[in-house]
Structure formats: C-alpha cells, structure tokens
Amino acid sequence: MNNIIKPSYFAMLSREMKLFELVEASPSLLSILTRLDIRLPFGDISIREMCQREHLDVELFITLCAMHVDTNYRPDTTKLKSDMLGGVIGYLRASHRYYAEHMLPHTSAHLERILAHCDELSSSVLRRFYDDYTHYIVKHFSEEENAIFTPIENHDCGAGRADCSLFDMPHADIDDRSNDIASLIFKNLPEGAPTSLRCAMLEHIYALRDDLRRHSNVEAYLLKPLVEKYINRK
C-alpha cells in the first residue's frame, strides 16, 4: 500500500492568503491574534498586508501559525534570520501573559463552580493540586523571562548570557500535573459535581496543556536556534 504524504501546514500558507481565510481554516489561530494584539476588524486584507500594518515579520508570523496548528512542524533553521529574535521573544512574553491573564483565570472560574458542589475534603485536595499546578507554571514563566528573555533583550549582557539550558529541561512535569488534576476530576470527585462542570474544567485543563506543548516547541525549535544564530553571527 502506498503511503499518502500530506503536505505540511506551512506549505499551505502564503503571504497573499486572506487573513480571514487563515482563521476560517484554523480557528485556534484566533489565540495568536489575541496574543499579538492584532486589531480587528481586518476586512479582506492578506497576511502580508496585516503584518505590514502591525509591523510584524510576515515569515515569522506564518511560521508561528504553522507551529501552532501542526505540532509536528519544525522550521528550517537554515532559513531563520537572526533579526526574528526580538519578535519571537515578544510572542513568547505575550503568550505568558495570555496564559496568566486569560487561560488560567478561566480555568480557575470553572474550578470554583466545581468546588461549590464538593465536600470539604474533596475541595481541599483539588484546590491544593490546582494551586500547586498554577504556581509551578507561573514560576516556570518567571525563570524563562529572567534567565533567557531579559539577557537577550539587555544589550549590556548580550545573548551569550542567556541560560538556554532551560530549553533542554523536560516539560513532562506540566503534563504530569495536568493529568493528575484531570484524573481527580474524572475519578475522585463526588457524584454531586455535575458532569457539565467537570467536562468544562477538563476542556480548559487539556487546552492549556496542549497550548503549553506548542509553547515549548516554539522555544526549542525556533527561539533556541535563533539565539545560537544570533550569538554566532559574523
């Protein structure tokens, strides 16, 4: 049997593709528009026209879209430009804010609705697990910003002082903590907690977990090679 080779999502994108067509084909990309604070309405403009209007690097924007939709996509490092570095850091910082100001509060709101239906013991256990989970995520963001982003942006220190070893640390802890919370909601909460509330909470937990995986890919396969290219530039 012949294997069907699907083209990468990146190959389907072009500078002249209408921005509405991009979002219509992959609605999850709306979160990227939110993070980059892209102004609406955008009418019938193309990706290229939007990037010109918003002062974004069009190739970087297309790469970020491809990495968001296709988690197996890896950018060609030979085609990366060192001047993309600032844009990538800006996107990653914006993602940290998006998680802290949008995704985590939404998940917390659903948690509170569930806890209203739980006994004291179940409520205490779930809240402790969730608080540990969010603390770990926010602490990880702070470490990345202080050890990597700030040194790169600080011309006095230079990119050479950025602790890129953080990229090599496994992100499995975040997955494990997400799965622990999901397991509690699935298996251990009293029957009094409505299924609709459990499912809504699980949707947010899994959405956050999957988005953080994409975030890690951007760091490992886009930011890290750009930092190396910047350091070794002639």
GROMACS .gro file of C-alpha atoms in nm:
model
  234
    1MET     CA    1   0.000   0.000   0.000
    2ASN     CA    2   0.133   0.342  -0.092
    3ASN     CA    3   0.168   0.587   0.193
    4ILE     CA    4  -0.010   0.917   0.145
    5ILE     CA    5   0.225   1.203   0.223
    6LYS     CA    6   0.035   1.508   0.340
    7PRO     CA    7   0.189   1.849   0.275
    8SER     CA    8   0.289   2.039   0.587
    9TYR     CA    9   0.058   2.311   0.710
   10PHE     CA   10   0.340   2.560   0.646
   11ALA     CA   11   0.334   2.470   0.274
   12MET     CA   12  -0.034   2.563   0.257
   13LEU     CA   13   0.028   2.918   0.380
   14SER     CA   14   0.125   3.215   0.170
   15ARG     CA   15   0.179   3.586   0.216
   16GLU     CA   16  -0.119   3.665  -0.007
   17MET     CA   17  -0.363   3.435   0.177
   18LYS     CA   18  -0.651   3.637   0.322
   19LEU     CA   19  -0.634   3.664   0.698
   20PHE     CA   20  -1.000   3.569   0.725
   21GLU     CA   21  -0.932   3.253   0.523
   22LEU     CA   22  -0.647   3.167   0.759
   23VAL     CA   23  -0.867   3.195   1.066
   24GLU     CA   24  -1.164   3.025   0.899
   25ALA     CA   25  -0.945   2.724   0.816
   26SER     CA   26  -0.789   2.709   1.164
   27PRO     CA   27  -0.998   2.892   1.428
   28SER     CA   28  -0.744   2.810   1.702
   29LEU     CA   29  -0.522   3.076   1.544
   30LEU     CA   30  -0.751   3.338   1.697
   31SER     CA   31  -0.544   3.296   2.014
   32ILE     CA   32  -0.234   3.409   1.823
   33LEU     CA   33  -0.418   3.721   1.706
   34THR     CA   34  -0.510   3.787   2.071
   35ARG     CA   35  -0.152   3.741   2.194
   36LEU     CA   36  -0.009   3.968   1.924
   37ASP     CA   37  -0.286   4.224   1.990
   38ILE     CA   38  -0.379   4.231   1.621
   39ARG     CA   39  -0.653   4.487   1.569
   40LEU     CA   40  -0.995   4.397   1.437
   41PRO     CA   41  -1.169   4.437   1.205
   42PHE     CA   42  -0.917   4.341   0.936
   43GLY     CA   43  -1.158   4.338   0.640
   44ASP     CA   44  -1.030   4.144   0.339
   45ILE     CA   45  -0.659   4.207   0.385
   46SER     CA   46  -0.390   3.945   0.324
   47ILE     CA   47  -0.144   3.805   0.576
   48ARG     CA   48   0.124   4.026   0.418
   49GLU     CA   49  -0.090   4.340   0.445
   50MET     CA   50  -0.179   4.265   0.806
   51CYS     CA   51   0.186   4.213   0.900
   52GLN     CA   52   0.279   4.542   0.734
   53ARG     CA   53   0.003   4.720   0.925
   54GLU     CA   54   0.100   4.562   1.258
   55HIS     CA   55   0.479   4.585   1.200
   56LEU     CA   56   0.524   4.207   1.218
   57ASP     CA   57   0.772   3.990   1.031
   58VAL     CA   58   0.549   3.805   0.783
   59GLU     CA   59   0.771   3.494   0.767
   60LEU     CA   60   0.780   3.473   1.144
   61PHE     CA   61   0.401   3.510   1.167
   62ILE     CA   62   0.349   3.231   0.913
   63THR     CA   63   0.599   3.011   1.099
   64LEU     CA   64   0.421   3.067   1.433
   65CYS     CA   65   0.086   2.982   1.272
   66ALA     CA   66   0.230   2.663   1.124
   67MET     CA   67   0.382   2.556   1.458
   68HIS     CA   68   0.054   2.628   1.637
   69VAL     CA   69  -0.164   2.424   1.402
   70ASP     CA   70   0.081   2.144   1.316
   71THR     CA   71   0.267   2.037   1.630
   72ASN     CA   72   0.499   1.819   1.420
   73TYR     CA   73   0.614   2.111   1.205
   74ARG     CA   74   0.977   2.214   1.252
   75PRO     CA   75   1.105   2.534   1.090
   76ASP     CA   76   1.404   2.513   0.858
   77THR     CA   77   1.677   2.661   1.078
   78THR     CA   78   1.890   2.749   0.773
   79LYS     CA   79   1.622   2.997   0.666
   80LEU     CA   80   1.579   3.165   1.004
   81LYS     CA   81   1.701   3.524   1.030
   82SER     CA   82   1.867   3.648   1.349
   83ASP     CA   83   1.656   3.965   1.334
   84MET     CA   84   1.350   3.747   1.407
   85LEU     CA   85   1.478   3.702   1.762
   86GLY     CA   86   1.306   4.004   1.911
   87GLY     CA   87   0.976   3.907   1.752
   88VAL     CA   88   0.993   3.553   1.891
   89ILE     CA   89   1.068   3.678   2.242
   90GLY     CA   90   0.783   3.927   2.213
   91TYR     CA   91   0.548   3.646   2.113
   92LEU     CA   92   0.663   3.421   2.399
   93ARG     CA   93   0.621   3.702   2.653
   94ALA     CA   94   0.276   3.771   2.511
   95SER     CA   95   0.195   3.400   2.546
   96HIS     CA   96   0.296   3.410   2.913
   97ARG     CA   97   0.055   3.699   2.965
   98TYR     CA   98  -0.215   3.515   2.769
   99TYR     CA   99  -0.184   3.212   2.997
  100ALA     CA  100  -0.171   3.419   3.316
  101GLU     CA  101  -0.447   3.666   3.227
  102HIS     CA  102  -0.679   3.454   3.013
  103MET     CA  103  -0.640   3.076   3.027
  104LEU     CA  104  -0.558   3.028   3.396
  105PRO     CA  105  -0.835   3.264   3.523
  106HIS     CA  106  -1.092   3.089   3.300
  107THR     CA  107  -0.984   2.752   3.436
  108SER     CA  108  -0.995   2.886   3.792
  109ALA     CA  109  -1.351   3.011   3.741
  110HIS     CA  110  -1.463   2.663   3.640
  111LEU     CA  111  -1.278   2.517   3.937
  112GLU     CA  112  -1.474   2.739   4.176
  113ARG     CA  113  -1.803   2.621   4.024
  114ILE     CA  114  -1.699   2.260   4.079
  115LEU     CA  115  -1.583   2.320   4.436
  116ALA     CA  116  -1.928   2.456   4.524
  117HIS     CA  117  -2.058   2.102   4.475
  118CYS     CA  118  -1.780   1.924   4.668
  119ASP     CA  119  -1.741   1.820   5.027
  120GLU     CA  120  -1.467   1.984   5.234
  121LEU     CA  121  -1.209   1.708   5.186
  122SER     CA  122  -1.252   1.680   4.808
  123SER     CA  123  -1.248   2.058   4.778
  124SER     CA  124  -0.926   2.085   4.979
  125VAL     CA  125  -0.746   1.818   4.773
  126LEU     CA  126  -0.847   1.958   4.434
  127ARG     CA  127  -0.766   2.316   4.532
  128ARG     CA  128  -0.421   2.212   4.659
  129PHE     CA  129  -0.342   2.024   4.339
  130TYR     CA  130  -0.461   2.313   4.125
  131ASP     CA  131  -0.275   2.579   4.327
  132ASP     CA  132   0.047   2.375   4.303
  133TYR     CA  133  -0.008   2.337   3.929
  134THR     CA  134  -0.058   2.708   3.863
  135HIS     CA  135   0.230   2.803   4.093
  136TYR     CA  136   0.460   2.570   3.902
  137ILE     CA  137   0.358   2.716   3.565
  138VAL     CA  138   0.395   3.080   3.675
  139LYS     CA  139   0.732   3.002   3.837
  140HIS     CA  140   0.850   2.841   3.511
  141PHE     CA  141   0.746   3.151   3.315
  142SER     CA  142   0.939   3.374   3.555
  143GLU     CA  143   1.252   3.160   3.522
  144GLU     CA  144   1.235   3.176   3.142
  145GLU     CA  145   1.188   3.553   3.137
  146ASN     CA  146   1.467   3.623   3.386
  147ALA     CA  147   1.721   3.367   3.264
  148ILE     CA  148   1.658   3.383   2.889
  149PHE     CA  149   1.443   3.667   2.760
  150THR     CA  150   1.583   3.955   2.965
  151PRO     CA  151   1.952   3.877   2.899
  152ILE     CA  152   1.884   3.858   2.526
  153GLU     CA  153   1.696   4.189   2.530
  154ASN     CA  154   1.959   4.356   2.750
  155HIS     CA  155   2.234   4.464   2.515
  156ASP     CA  156   2.473   4.520   2.806
  157CYS     CA  157   2.454   4.150   2.897
  158GLY     CA  158   2.417   4.009   2.549
  159ALA     CA  159   2.253   3.693   2.427
  160GLY     CA  160   2.556   3.491   2.534
  161ARG     CA  161   2.442   3.510   2.896
  162ALA     CA  162   2.101   3.363   2.827
  163ASP     CA  163   2.064   3.030   3.007
  164CYS     CA  164   1.940   2.824   2.714
  165SER     CA  165   1.988   2.506   2.917
  166LEU     CA  166   1.629   2.566   3.033
  167PHE     CA  167   1.518   2.460   2.686
  168ASP     CA  168   1.671   2.118   2.744
  169MET     CA  169   1.477   2.060   3.065
  170PRO     CA  170   1.184   1.821   3.017
  171HIS     CA  171   0.839   1.978   3.025
  172ALA     CA  172   0.686   1.648   3.132
  173ASP     CA  173   0.614   1.791   3.479
  174ILE     CA  174   0.348   2.019   3.334
  175ASP     CA  175   0.187   1.727   3.152
  176ASP     CA  176   0.201   1.512   3.465
  177ARG     CA  177   0.041   1.781   3.679
  178SER     CA  178  -0.230   1.838   3.415
  179ASN     CA  179  -0.304   1.466   3.407
  180ASP     CA  180  -0.315   1.449   3.789
  181ILE     CA  181  -0.584   1.716   3.802
  182ALA     CA  182  -0.775   1.552   3.516
  183SER     CA  183  -0.762   1.220   3.699
  184LEU     CA  184  -0.903   1.376   4.015
  185ILE     CA  185  -1.190   1.532   3.824
  186PHE     CA  186  -1.263   1.211   3.633
  187LYS     CA  187  -1.225   0.958   3.910
  188ASN     CA  188  -1.240   1.105   4.257
  189LEU     CA  189  -1.481   1.395   4.287
  190PRO     CA  190  -1.817   1.320   4.446
  191GLU     CA  191  -2.108   1.245   4.214
  192GLY     CA  192  -2.268   1.571   4.323
  193ALA     CA  193  -2.029   1.765   4.097
  194PRO     CA  194  -2.226   1.796   3.769
  195THR     CA  195  -2.081   1.630   3.460
  196SER     CA  196  -2.116   1.951   3.258
  197LEU     CA  197  -1.892   2.138   3.504
  198ARG     CA  198  -1.637   1.856   3.509
  199CYS     CA  199  -1.622   1.848   3.129
  200ALA     CA  200  -1.584   2.227   3.105
  201MET     CA  201  -1.297   2.216   3.355
  202LEU     CA  202  -1.131   1.929   3.169
  203GLU     CA  203  -1.158   2.115   2.839
  204HIS     CA  204  -0.970   2.408   2.987
  205ILE     CA  205  -0.705   2.186   3.151
  206TYR     CA  206  -0.639   1.997   2.828
  207ALA     CA  207  -0.643   2.314   2.618
  208LEU     CA  208  -0.385   2.473   2.848
  209ARG     CA  209  -0.170   2.158   2.844
  210ASP     CA  210  -0.174   2.137   2.465
  211ASP     CA  211  -0.100   2.508   2.422
  212LEU     CA  212   0.194   2.482   2.660
  213ARG     CA  213   0.329   2.197   2.446
  214ARG     CA  214   0.316   2.428   2.144
  215HIS     CA  215   0.484   2.697   2.353
  216SER     CA  216   0.769   2.457   2.434
  217ASN     CA  217   0.809   2.375   2.065
  218VAL     CA  218   0.848   2.744   1.980
  219GLU     CA  219   1.119   2.774   2.245
  220ALA     CA  220   1.305   2.458   2.144
  221TYR     CA  221   1.277   2.470   1.764
  222LEU     CA  222   1.254   2.843   1.694
  223LEU     CA  223   1.395   3.050   1.979
  224LYS     CA  224   1.693   2.827   2.063
  225PRO     CA  225   1.831   2.810   1.706
  226LEU     CA  226   1.774   3.184   1.668
  227VAL     CA  227   1.974   3.253   1.985
  228GLU     CA  228   2.256   3.033   1.854
  229LYS     CA  229   2.242   3.209   1.518
  230TYR     CA  230   2.250   3.549   1.692
  231ILE     CA  231   2.548   3.454   1.909
  232ASN     CA  232   2.743   3.313   1.615
  233ARG     CA  233   2.658   3.588   1.368
  234LYS     CA  234   2.953   3.745   1.187
   0.00000   0.00000   0.00000
